[in-house]
XYZ file of C-alpha atoms in Angstrom:
640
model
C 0.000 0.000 0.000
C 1.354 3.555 -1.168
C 1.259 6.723 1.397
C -1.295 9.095 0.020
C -0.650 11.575 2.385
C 1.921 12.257 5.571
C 1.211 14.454 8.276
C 4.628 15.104 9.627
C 5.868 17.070 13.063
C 2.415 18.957 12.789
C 2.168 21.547 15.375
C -0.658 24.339 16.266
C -0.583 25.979 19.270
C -3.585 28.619 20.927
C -1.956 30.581 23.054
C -0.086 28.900 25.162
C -1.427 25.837 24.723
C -0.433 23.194 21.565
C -3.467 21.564 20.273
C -1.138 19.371 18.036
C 2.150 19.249 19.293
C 4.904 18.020 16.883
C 2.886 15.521 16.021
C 3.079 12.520 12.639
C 1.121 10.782 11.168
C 0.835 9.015 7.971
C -2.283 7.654 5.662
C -2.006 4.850 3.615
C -4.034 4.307 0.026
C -7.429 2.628 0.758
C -7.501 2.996 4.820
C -10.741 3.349 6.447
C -10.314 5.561 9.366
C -11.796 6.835 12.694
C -10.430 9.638 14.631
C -11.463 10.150 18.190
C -10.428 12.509 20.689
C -12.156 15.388 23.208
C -13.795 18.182 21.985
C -11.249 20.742 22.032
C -8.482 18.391 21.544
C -7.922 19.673 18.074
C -9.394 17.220 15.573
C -11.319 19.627 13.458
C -8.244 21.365 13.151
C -6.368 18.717 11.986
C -8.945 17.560 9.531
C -8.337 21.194 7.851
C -4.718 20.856 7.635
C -5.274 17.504 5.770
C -7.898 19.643 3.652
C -5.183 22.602 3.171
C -7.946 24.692 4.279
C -5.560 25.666 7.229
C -1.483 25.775 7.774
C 0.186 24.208 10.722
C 2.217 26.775 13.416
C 4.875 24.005 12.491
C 5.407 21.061 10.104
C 4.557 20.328 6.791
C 2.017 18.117 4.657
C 2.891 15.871 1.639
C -0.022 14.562 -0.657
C 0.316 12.546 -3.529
C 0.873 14.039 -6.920
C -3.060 14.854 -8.367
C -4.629 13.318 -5.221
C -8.567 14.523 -4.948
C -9.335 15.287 -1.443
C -12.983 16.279 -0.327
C -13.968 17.795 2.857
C -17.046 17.347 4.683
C -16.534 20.145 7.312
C -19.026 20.450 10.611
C -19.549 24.216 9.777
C -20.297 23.156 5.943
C -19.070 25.842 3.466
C -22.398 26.468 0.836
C -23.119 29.013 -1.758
C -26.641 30.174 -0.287
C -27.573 32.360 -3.861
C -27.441 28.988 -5.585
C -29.572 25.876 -5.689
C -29.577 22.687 -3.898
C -28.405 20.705 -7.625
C -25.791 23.618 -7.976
C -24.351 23.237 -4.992
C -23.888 19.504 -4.807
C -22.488 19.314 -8.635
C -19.887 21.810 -7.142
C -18.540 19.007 -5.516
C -17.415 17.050 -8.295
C -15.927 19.913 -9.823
C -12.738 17.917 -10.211
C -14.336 15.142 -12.629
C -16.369 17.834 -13.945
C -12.965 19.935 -14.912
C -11.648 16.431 -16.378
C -14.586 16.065 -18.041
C -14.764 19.447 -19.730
C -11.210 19.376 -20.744
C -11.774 15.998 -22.038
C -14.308 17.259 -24.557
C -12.312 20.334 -25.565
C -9.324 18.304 -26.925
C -8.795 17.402 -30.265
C -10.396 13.725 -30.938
C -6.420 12.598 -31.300
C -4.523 14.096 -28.564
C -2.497 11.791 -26.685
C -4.114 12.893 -23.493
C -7.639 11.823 -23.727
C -6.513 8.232 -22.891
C -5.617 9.344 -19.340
C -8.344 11.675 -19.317
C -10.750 9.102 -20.108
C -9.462 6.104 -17.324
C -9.662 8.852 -14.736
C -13.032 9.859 -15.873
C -13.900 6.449 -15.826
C -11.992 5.944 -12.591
C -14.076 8.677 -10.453
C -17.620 7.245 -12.571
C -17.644 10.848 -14.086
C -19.889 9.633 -16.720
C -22.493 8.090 -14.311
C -22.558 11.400 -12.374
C -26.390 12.436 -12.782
C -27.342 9.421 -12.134
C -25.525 8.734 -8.957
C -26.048 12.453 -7.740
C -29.605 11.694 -8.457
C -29.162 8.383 -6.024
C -27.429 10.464 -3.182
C -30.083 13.192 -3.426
C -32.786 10.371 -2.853
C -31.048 8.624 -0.299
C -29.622 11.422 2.021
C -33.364 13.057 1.832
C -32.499 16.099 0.378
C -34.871 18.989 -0.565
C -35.703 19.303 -4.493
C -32.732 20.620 -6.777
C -34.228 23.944 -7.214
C -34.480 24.984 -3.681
C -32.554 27.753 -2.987
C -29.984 27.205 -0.027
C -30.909 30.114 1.910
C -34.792 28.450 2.460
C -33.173 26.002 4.024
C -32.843 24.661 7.150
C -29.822 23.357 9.166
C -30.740 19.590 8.998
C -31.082 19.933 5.315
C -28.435 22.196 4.402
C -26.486 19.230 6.117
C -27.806 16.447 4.082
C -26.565 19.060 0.779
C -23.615 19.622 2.344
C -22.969 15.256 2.716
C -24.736 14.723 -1.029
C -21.925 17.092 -2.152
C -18.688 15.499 -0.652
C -19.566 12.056 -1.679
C -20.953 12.536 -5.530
C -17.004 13.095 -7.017
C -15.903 9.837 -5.135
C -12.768 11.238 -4.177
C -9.222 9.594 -3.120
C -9.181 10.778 -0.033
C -12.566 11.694 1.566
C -12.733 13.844 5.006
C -15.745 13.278 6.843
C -16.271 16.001 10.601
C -19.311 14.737 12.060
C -21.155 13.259 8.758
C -24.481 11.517 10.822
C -25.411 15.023 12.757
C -28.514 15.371 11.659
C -29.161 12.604 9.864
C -31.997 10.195 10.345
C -31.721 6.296 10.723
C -32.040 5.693 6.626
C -29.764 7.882 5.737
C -27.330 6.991 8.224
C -27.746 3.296 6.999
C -26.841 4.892 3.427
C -23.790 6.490 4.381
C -22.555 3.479 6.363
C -23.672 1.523 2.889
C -21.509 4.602 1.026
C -18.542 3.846 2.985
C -18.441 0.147 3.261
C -18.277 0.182 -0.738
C -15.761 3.378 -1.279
C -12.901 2.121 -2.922
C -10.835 5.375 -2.144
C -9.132 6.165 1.252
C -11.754 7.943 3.985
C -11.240 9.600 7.514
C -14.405 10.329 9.558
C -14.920 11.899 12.649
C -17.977 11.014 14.818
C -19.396 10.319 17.896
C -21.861 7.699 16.395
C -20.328 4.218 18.169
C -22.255 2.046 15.793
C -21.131 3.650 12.765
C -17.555 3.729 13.874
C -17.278 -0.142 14.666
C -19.061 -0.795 11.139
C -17.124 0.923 8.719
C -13.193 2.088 10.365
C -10.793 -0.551 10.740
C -8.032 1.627 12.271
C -9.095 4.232 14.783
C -6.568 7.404 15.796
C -7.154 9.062 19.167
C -5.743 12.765 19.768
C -4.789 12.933 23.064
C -2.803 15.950 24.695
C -1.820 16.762 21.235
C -0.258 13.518 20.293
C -1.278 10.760 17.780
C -2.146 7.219 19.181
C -3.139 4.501 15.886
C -5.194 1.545 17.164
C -5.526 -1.318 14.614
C -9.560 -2.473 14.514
C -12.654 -0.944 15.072
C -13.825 1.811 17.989
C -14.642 -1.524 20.469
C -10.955 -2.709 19.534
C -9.561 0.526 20.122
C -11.160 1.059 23.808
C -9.922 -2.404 24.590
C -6.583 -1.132 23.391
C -6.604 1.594 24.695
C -7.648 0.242 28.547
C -4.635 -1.900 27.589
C -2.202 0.991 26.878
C -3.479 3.310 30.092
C -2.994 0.146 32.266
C 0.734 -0.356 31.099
C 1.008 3.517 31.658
C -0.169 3.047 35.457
C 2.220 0.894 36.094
C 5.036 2.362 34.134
C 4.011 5.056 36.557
C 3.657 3.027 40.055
C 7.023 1.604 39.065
C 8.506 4.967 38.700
C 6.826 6.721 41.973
C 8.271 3.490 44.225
C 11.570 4.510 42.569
C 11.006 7.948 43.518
C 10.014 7.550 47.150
C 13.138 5.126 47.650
C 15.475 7.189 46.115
C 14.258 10.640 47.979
C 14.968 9.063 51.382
C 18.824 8.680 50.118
C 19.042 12.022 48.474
C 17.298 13.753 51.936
C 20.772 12.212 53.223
C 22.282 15.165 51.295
C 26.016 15.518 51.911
C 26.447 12.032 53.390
C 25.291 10.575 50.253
C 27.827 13.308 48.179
C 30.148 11.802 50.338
C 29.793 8.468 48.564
C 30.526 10.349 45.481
C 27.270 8.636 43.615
C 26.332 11.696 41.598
C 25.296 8.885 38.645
C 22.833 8.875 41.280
C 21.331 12.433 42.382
C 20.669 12.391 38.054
C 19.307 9.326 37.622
C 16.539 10.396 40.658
C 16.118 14.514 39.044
C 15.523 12.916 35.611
C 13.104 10.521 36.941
C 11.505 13.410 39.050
C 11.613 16.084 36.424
C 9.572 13.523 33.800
C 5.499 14.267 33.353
C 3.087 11.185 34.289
C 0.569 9.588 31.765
C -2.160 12.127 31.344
C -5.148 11.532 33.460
C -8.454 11.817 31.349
C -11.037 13.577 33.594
C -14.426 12.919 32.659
C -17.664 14.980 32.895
C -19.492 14.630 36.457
C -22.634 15.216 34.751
C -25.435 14.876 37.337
C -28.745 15.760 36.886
C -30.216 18.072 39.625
C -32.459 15.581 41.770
C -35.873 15.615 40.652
C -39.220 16.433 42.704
C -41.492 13.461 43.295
C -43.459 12.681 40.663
C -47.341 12.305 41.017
C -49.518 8.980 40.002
C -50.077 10.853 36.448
C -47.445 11.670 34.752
C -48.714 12.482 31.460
C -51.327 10.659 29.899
C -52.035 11.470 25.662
C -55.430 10.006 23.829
C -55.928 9.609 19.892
C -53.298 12.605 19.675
C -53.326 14.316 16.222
C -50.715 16.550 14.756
C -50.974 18.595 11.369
C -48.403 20.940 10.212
C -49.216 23.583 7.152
C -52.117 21.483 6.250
C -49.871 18.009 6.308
C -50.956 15.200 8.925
C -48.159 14.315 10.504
C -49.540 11.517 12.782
C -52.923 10.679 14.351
C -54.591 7.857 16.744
C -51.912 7.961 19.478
C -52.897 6.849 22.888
C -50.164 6.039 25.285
C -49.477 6.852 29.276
C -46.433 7.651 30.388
C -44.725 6.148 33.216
C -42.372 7.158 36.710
C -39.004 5.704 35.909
C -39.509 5.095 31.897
C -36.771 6.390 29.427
C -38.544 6.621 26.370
C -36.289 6.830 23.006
C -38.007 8.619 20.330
C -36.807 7.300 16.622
C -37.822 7.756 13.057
C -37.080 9.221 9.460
C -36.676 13.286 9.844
C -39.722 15.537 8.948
C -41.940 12.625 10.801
C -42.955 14.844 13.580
C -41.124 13.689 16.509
C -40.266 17.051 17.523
C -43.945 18.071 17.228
C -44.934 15.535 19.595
C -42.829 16.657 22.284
C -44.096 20.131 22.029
C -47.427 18.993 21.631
C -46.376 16.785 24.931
C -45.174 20.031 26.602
C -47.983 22.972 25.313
C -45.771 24.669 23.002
C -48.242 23.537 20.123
C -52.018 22.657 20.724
C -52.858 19.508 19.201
C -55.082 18.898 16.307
C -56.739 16.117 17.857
C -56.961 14.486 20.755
C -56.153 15.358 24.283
C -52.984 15.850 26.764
C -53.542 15.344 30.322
C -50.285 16.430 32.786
C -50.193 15.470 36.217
C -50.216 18.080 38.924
C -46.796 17.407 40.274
C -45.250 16.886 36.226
C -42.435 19.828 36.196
C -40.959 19.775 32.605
C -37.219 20.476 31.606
C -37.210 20.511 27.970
C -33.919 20.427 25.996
C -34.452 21.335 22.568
C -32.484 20.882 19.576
C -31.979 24.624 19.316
C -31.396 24.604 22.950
C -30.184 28.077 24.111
C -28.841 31.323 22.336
C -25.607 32.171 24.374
C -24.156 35.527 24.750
C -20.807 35.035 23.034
C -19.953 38.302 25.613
C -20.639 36.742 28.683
C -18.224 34.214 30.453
C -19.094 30.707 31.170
C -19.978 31.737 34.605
C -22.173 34.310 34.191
C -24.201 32.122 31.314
C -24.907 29.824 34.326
C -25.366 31.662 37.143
C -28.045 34.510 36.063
C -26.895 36.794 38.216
C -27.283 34.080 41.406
C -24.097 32.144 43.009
C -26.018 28.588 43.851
C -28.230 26.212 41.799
C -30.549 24.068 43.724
C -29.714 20.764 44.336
C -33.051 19.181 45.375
C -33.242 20.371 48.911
C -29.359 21.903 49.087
C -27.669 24.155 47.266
C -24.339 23.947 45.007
C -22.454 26.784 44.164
C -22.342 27.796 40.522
C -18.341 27.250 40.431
C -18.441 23.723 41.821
C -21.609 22.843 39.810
C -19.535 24.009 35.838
C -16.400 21.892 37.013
C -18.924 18.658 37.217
C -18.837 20.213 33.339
C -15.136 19.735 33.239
C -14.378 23.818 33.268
C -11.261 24.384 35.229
C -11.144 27.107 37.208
C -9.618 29.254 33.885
C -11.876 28.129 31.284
C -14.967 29.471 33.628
C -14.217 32.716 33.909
C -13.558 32.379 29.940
C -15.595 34.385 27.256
C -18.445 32.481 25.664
C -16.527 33.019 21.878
C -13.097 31.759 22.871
C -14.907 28.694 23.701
C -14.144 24.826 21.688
C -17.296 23.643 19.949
C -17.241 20.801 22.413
C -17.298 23.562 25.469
C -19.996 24.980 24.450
C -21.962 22.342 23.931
C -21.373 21.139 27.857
C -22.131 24.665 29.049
C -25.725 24.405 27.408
C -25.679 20.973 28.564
C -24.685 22.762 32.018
C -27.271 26.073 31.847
C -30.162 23.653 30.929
C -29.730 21.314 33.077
C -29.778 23.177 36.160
C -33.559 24.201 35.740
C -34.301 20.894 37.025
C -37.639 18.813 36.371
C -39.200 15.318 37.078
C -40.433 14.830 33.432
C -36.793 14.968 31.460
C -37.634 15.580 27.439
C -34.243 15.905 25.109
C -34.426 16.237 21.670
C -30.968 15.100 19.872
C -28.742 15.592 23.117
C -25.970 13.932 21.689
C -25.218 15.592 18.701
C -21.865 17.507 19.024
C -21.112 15.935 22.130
C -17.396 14.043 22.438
C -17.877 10.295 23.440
C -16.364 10.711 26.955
C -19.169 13.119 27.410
C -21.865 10.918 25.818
C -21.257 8.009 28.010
C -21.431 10.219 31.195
C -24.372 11.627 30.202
C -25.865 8.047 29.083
C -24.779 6.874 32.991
C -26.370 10.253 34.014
C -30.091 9.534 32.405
C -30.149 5.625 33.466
C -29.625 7.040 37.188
C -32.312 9.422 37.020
C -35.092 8.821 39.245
C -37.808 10.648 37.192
C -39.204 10.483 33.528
C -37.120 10.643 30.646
C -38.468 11.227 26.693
C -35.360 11.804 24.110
C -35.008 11.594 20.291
C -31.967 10.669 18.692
C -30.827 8.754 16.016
C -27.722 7.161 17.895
C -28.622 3.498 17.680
C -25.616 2.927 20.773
C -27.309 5.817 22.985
C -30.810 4.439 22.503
C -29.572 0.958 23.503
C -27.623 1.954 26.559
C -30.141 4.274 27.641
C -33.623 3.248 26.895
C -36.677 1.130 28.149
C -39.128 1.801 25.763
C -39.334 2.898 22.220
C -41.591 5.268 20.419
C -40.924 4.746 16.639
C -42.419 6.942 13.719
C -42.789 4.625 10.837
C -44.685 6.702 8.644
C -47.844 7.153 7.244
C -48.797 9.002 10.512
C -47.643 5.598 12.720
C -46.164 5.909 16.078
C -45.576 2.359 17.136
C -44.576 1.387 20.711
C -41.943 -1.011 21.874
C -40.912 -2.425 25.294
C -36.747 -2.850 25.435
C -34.040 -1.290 23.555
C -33.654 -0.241 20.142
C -32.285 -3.298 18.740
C -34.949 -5.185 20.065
C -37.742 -3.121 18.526
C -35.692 -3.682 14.959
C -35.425 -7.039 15.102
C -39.070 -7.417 16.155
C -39.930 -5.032 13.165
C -37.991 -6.973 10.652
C -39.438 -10.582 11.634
C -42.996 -8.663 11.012
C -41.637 -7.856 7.656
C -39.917 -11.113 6.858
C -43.356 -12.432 7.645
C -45.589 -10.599 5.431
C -43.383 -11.195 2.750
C -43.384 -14.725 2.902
C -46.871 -14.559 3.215
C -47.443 -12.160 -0.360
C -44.849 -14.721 -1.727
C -47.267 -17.703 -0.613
C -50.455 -16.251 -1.919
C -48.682 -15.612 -4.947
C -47.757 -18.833 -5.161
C -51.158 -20.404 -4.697
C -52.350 -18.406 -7.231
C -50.054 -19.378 -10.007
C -50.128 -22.879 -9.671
C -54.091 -22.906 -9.835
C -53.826 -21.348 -12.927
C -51.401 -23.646 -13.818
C -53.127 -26.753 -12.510
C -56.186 -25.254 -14.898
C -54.252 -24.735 -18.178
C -53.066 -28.694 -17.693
C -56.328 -29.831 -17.921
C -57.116 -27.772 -20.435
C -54.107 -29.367 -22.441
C -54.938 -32.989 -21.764
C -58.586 -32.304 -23.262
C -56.971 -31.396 -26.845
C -54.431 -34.227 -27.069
C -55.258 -36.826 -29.885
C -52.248 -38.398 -29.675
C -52.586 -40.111 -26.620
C -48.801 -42.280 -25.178
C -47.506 -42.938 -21.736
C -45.059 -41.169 -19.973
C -41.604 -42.836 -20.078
C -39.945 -43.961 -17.064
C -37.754 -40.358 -17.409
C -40.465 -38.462 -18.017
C -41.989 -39.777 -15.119
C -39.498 -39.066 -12.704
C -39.359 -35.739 -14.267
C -43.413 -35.256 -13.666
C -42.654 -36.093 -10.017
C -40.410 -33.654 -8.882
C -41.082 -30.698 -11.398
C -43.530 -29.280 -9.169
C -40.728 -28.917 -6.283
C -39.020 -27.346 -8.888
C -41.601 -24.630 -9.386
C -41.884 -23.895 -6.393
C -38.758 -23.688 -5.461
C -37.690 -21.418 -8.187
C -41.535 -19.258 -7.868
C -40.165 -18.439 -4.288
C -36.769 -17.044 -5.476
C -39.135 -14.960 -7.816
C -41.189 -13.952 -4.404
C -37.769 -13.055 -2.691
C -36.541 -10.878 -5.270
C -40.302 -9.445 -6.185
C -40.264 -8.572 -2.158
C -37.068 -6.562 -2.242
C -38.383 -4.280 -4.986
C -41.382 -3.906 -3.522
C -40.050 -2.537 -0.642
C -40.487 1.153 -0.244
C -36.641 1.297 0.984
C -35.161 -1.248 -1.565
C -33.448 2.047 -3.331
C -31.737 2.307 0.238
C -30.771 -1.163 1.468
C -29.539 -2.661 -2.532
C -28.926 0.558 -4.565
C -25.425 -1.122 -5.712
C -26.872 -4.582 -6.740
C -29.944 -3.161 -8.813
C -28.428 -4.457 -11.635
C -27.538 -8.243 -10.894
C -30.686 -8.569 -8.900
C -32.909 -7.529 -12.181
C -31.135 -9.895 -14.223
C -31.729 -12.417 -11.371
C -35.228 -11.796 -11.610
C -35.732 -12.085 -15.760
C -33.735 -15.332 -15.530
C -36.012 -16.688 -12.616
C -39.289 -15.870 -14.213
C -38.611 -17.311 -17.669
C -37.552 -20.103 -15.513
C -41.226 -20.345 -14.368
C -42.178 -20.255 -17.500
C -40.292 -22.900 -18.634
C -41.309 -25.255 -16.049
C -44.727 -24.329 -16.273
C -44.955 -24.868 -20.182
C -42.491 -28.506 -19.434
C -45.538 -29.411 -16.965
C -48.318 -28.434 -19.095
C -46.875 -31.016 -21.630
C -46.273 -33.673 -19.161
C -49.433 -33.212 -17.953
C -51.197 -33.273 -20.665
C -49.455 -36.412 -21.817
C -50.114 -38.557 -18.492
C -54.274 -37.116 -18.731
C -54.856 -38.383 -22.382
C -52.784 -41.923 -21.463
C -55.428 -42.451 -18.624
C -58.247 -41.322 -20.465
C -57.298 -43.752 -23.173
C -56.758 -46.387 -20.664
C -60.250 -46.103 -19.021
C -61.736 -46.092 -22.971
């Protein structure tokens, strides 16, 4: 495998502080990679140094000669006068440029050979089509909306449309499933698996980092560590690596502690002239330890008692602009439930919660809250913060304690369960790390309290340390929680019920976790398809049963069946039906409404599949018909 790019002695440094400090690393043709660090550690930078969006303080980058790199950034970069189509063929404006100077040659220039294999190479002249399959698959708006009418959750799914279309060499990928629903996640995962050029992706999505990376890179205190496998092989590794550091580190402390009682002997031990020895002990003492990791003491302010109602809904209705988003929907809400809330985007899960809350009255139906219910809704938007104001003062309001059910916690102690240091909270809102920021929302919102706990998409922009305190944060929390997300590993961890929005105004309930409801959901599918296959079935073999008979009637030739033919009578109709439920199977995929989705890159073989099957059937069919017909007329002219 060939380098397509080296990273080497990168540094960048804020301040006083390096983000990346000398640091190398190199990226070999076709790796799939995950990096993983804190929020503020300095990935995003990095990821715009690889993009030569951004120059290191220090260090230099080498790319291979004519290597296309594309850059999915978190803060996506598009043109807002143009359309959604314009905007996503402006990122394959490097097969495009190929493309036009392919067609502006002379029909005999020695360069339209290469011009044409890397055409070919980068699909340039399937591009419509498979911009056209993107578009459909990552749920974009139509190609004619303007950008600026757009919101953020679509202006995302552009933004991801146009960094995969000109299947680059080296694809850059900062937080590609924010937004995203289940489907389209699936689709990018799909995307990914089946790239043949080199990607690196950050994201906190677990799932989607154990399916598709198979080398993870943590940044840590400004450093590079590579981890061969998956994100669940890297934390195994990496519990591996801090446990050698501990006791790397014990080792060196007893060492320490022994040799500081000899060098307290001061000039006794000069005496002994063992000066090899006073360095060997200030070296030791003068090196740093193994970074500790501290982690986010994110604890929910204990909740008020919750009364026997909590919230009870009955044949809720929402419509939207004249659209019915869902109807029929009775449920009751339980003390100590933690309710995950999935489904495609533009479903209405957000509705319900503010139709759950009183933010919107519903169209049908009724919502009954219990007298003791307190809400704390975190919404997607969450809360404007003055990018003037310190963290402190964003939290405090002017007060110096947040209530702690029936004691108080000073504001100070409260952000470092946030993991601000002492410097970072008296810190300006806009010198804040994307990560920051998120945690002191987290943080301001949080502190309002509530029995009846309603997030909607907590975990987007959150670092994984952070998720998993905050997923061991809601499964301790005494009251009610309701959240959305589309993080298959947070709905798992976290949940005990599941409200999924399958469409045509559906909101099915499950009991367990996430996986649980999908498997459940796909062995109802399985089911009815087997059954449609079945009745199918029947129905073609009656009519075939019917055209025999017909057959045997208008034979005037009557003979027996050989002994081959006989044997071939007997086991033709296991044939048929073996072969009439491959045509079933296939028939199923394409009628399901997310076939496009789930087999986009075997459309193809699976239609040829399918004409070779069915003319199969027909073969046996017509091979019956005459045997059939043959065996009839012998019997008839047997019982003459």
């Amino acid at each position: 495998m060939s380098t397509i790019l080296s990273a080497s002695e990168i540094t960048v440094r804020y301040g006083e502080r390096a983000i990346l400090d000398a640091t190398t690393l190199g990226i070999q043709e076709g790796e799939r990679l995950g990096l993983v660090g804190r929020n503020g550690a300095g990935k995003t930078t990095f990821l715009r140094i690889l993009a030569g969006l951004q120059a290191p303080d220090r260090g230099e980058v080498a790319r291979q000669r004519d290597l296309v790199v594309s850059y999915l950034p978190q803060d996506f970069m598009l043109d807002a006068s143009k359309s959604v189509a314009e905007n996503i063929r402006e990122g394959a404006k490097p097969v495009l440029d190929l493309i036009a100077e392919f067609e502006s040659l002379p029909h005999d220039s020695k360069r339209h050979e290469f011009l044409e294999h890397r055409i070919q190479a980068l699909e340039g002249w399937t591009l419509d089509t498979r911009i056209e399959i993107a578009m459909a698959h990552l749920n974009c708006p139509p190609g004619d909306r303007r950008v600026e009418t757009l919101s953020g959750g679509e202006k995302r799914r552009v933004a991801m449309c146009r960094a995969v279309v000109s299947l680059p060499d080296f694809l850059i990928l900062d937080e590609p499933t924010n937004h995203l629903d289940p489907e389209s996640i699936e689709w990018v995962a799909e995307f990914l698996e089946e790239f043949h050029g080199t990607f690196l992706v950050v994201t906190h999505d677990r799932y989607f980092l154990d399916r598709v990376v198979k080398r993870m890179i943590e940044l840590s205190d400004g450093k590079f560590f590579s981890h061969a496998g998956n994100y669940t092989e890297y934390l195994l590794a990496k519990a591996e690596r801090q446990s050698a550091d501990a006791t790397v580190e014990h080792k060196r402390q007893m060492f320490l502690k022994k040799e500081l009682a000899w060098v307290r002997q001061g000039p006794r031990a000069q005496r002994s002239k063992q000066k090899d020895r006073f360095e060997r002990y200030y070296d030791e003492a003068a090196k740093d330890g193994p970074v500790i990791e501290e982690d986010v003491e994110l604890c929910i302010p204990p909740p008020p008692q919750l009364g026997n109602r909590t919230v009870e809904v009955a044949d809720l209705g929402m419509s939207i602009g004249g659209k019915k988003l869902f109807s029929g929907f009775t449920f009751s809400f339980a003390n100590g439930q933690r309710i995950g809330v999935c489904g495609r985007n533009g479903l209405g899960k957000t509705t319900l919660l503010k139709a759950i809350i009183g933010q919107l009255p519903p169209t049908e139906g009724t919502v009954k809250i219990g007298q003791l219910t307190k809400f704390n809704y975190v919404d997607q938007g969450r809360l404007q913060l003055n990018e003037e104001r310190t963290v402190l003062d964003e939290v405090a309001d002017g007060t110096e304690f947040v209530q702690w059910g029936e004691a108080k916690l000073s504001v100070r102690s409260y952000l470092k369960r946030f993991l601000f240091s002492d410097d970072r909270i008296t810190t300006q809102v806009k010198k804040l790390s994307g990560g920051e920021r998120s945690r002191l929302l987290l943080a301001r919102i949080l502190k309002s309290g509530g029995n009846f706990l309603i997030l909607d998409e907590p975990t987007n922009d959150l670092d994984l340390p952070t998720l998993r305190v905050l997923e061991e944060a809601l499964i301790a929390f005494p009251g009610m929680v309701l959240v959305v997300s589309h993080d298959r590993y947070f709905l798992n961890r976290v949940c005990t019920d599941i409200l999924a929005f399958e469409g045509d105004g559906r909101i099915h309930h499950s009991v367990g976790d996430y996986d649980y409801y999908l498997a459940k959901k796909k062995k109802a599918e399985v089911a009815a398809s087997r059954q449609s296959a079945a009745i199918l079935a029947t129905n073609k073999a009656e009519k075939s049963a019917a055209l025999s008979r017909d057959a045997a009637t208008k034979t005037t030739k009557p003979r027996k069946l050989s002994f081959k033919e006989q044997r071939e009578l007997e086991g033709i109709e296991a044939q048929i039906h073996a072969v009439e439920a491959e045509v079933g199977r296939i028939e199923s995929l394409f009628a399901d409404p997310e076939f496009f989705r789930k087999q986009a890159a075997k459309v193809n073989q699976l239609t040829e599949e399918l004409d070779a099957a069915k003319k199969n059937v027909t073969k046996l069919y017509a091979r019956w018909e005459e045997l059939e017909a043959i065996r009839a007329a012998s019997m008839d002219a047997a019982a003459g």
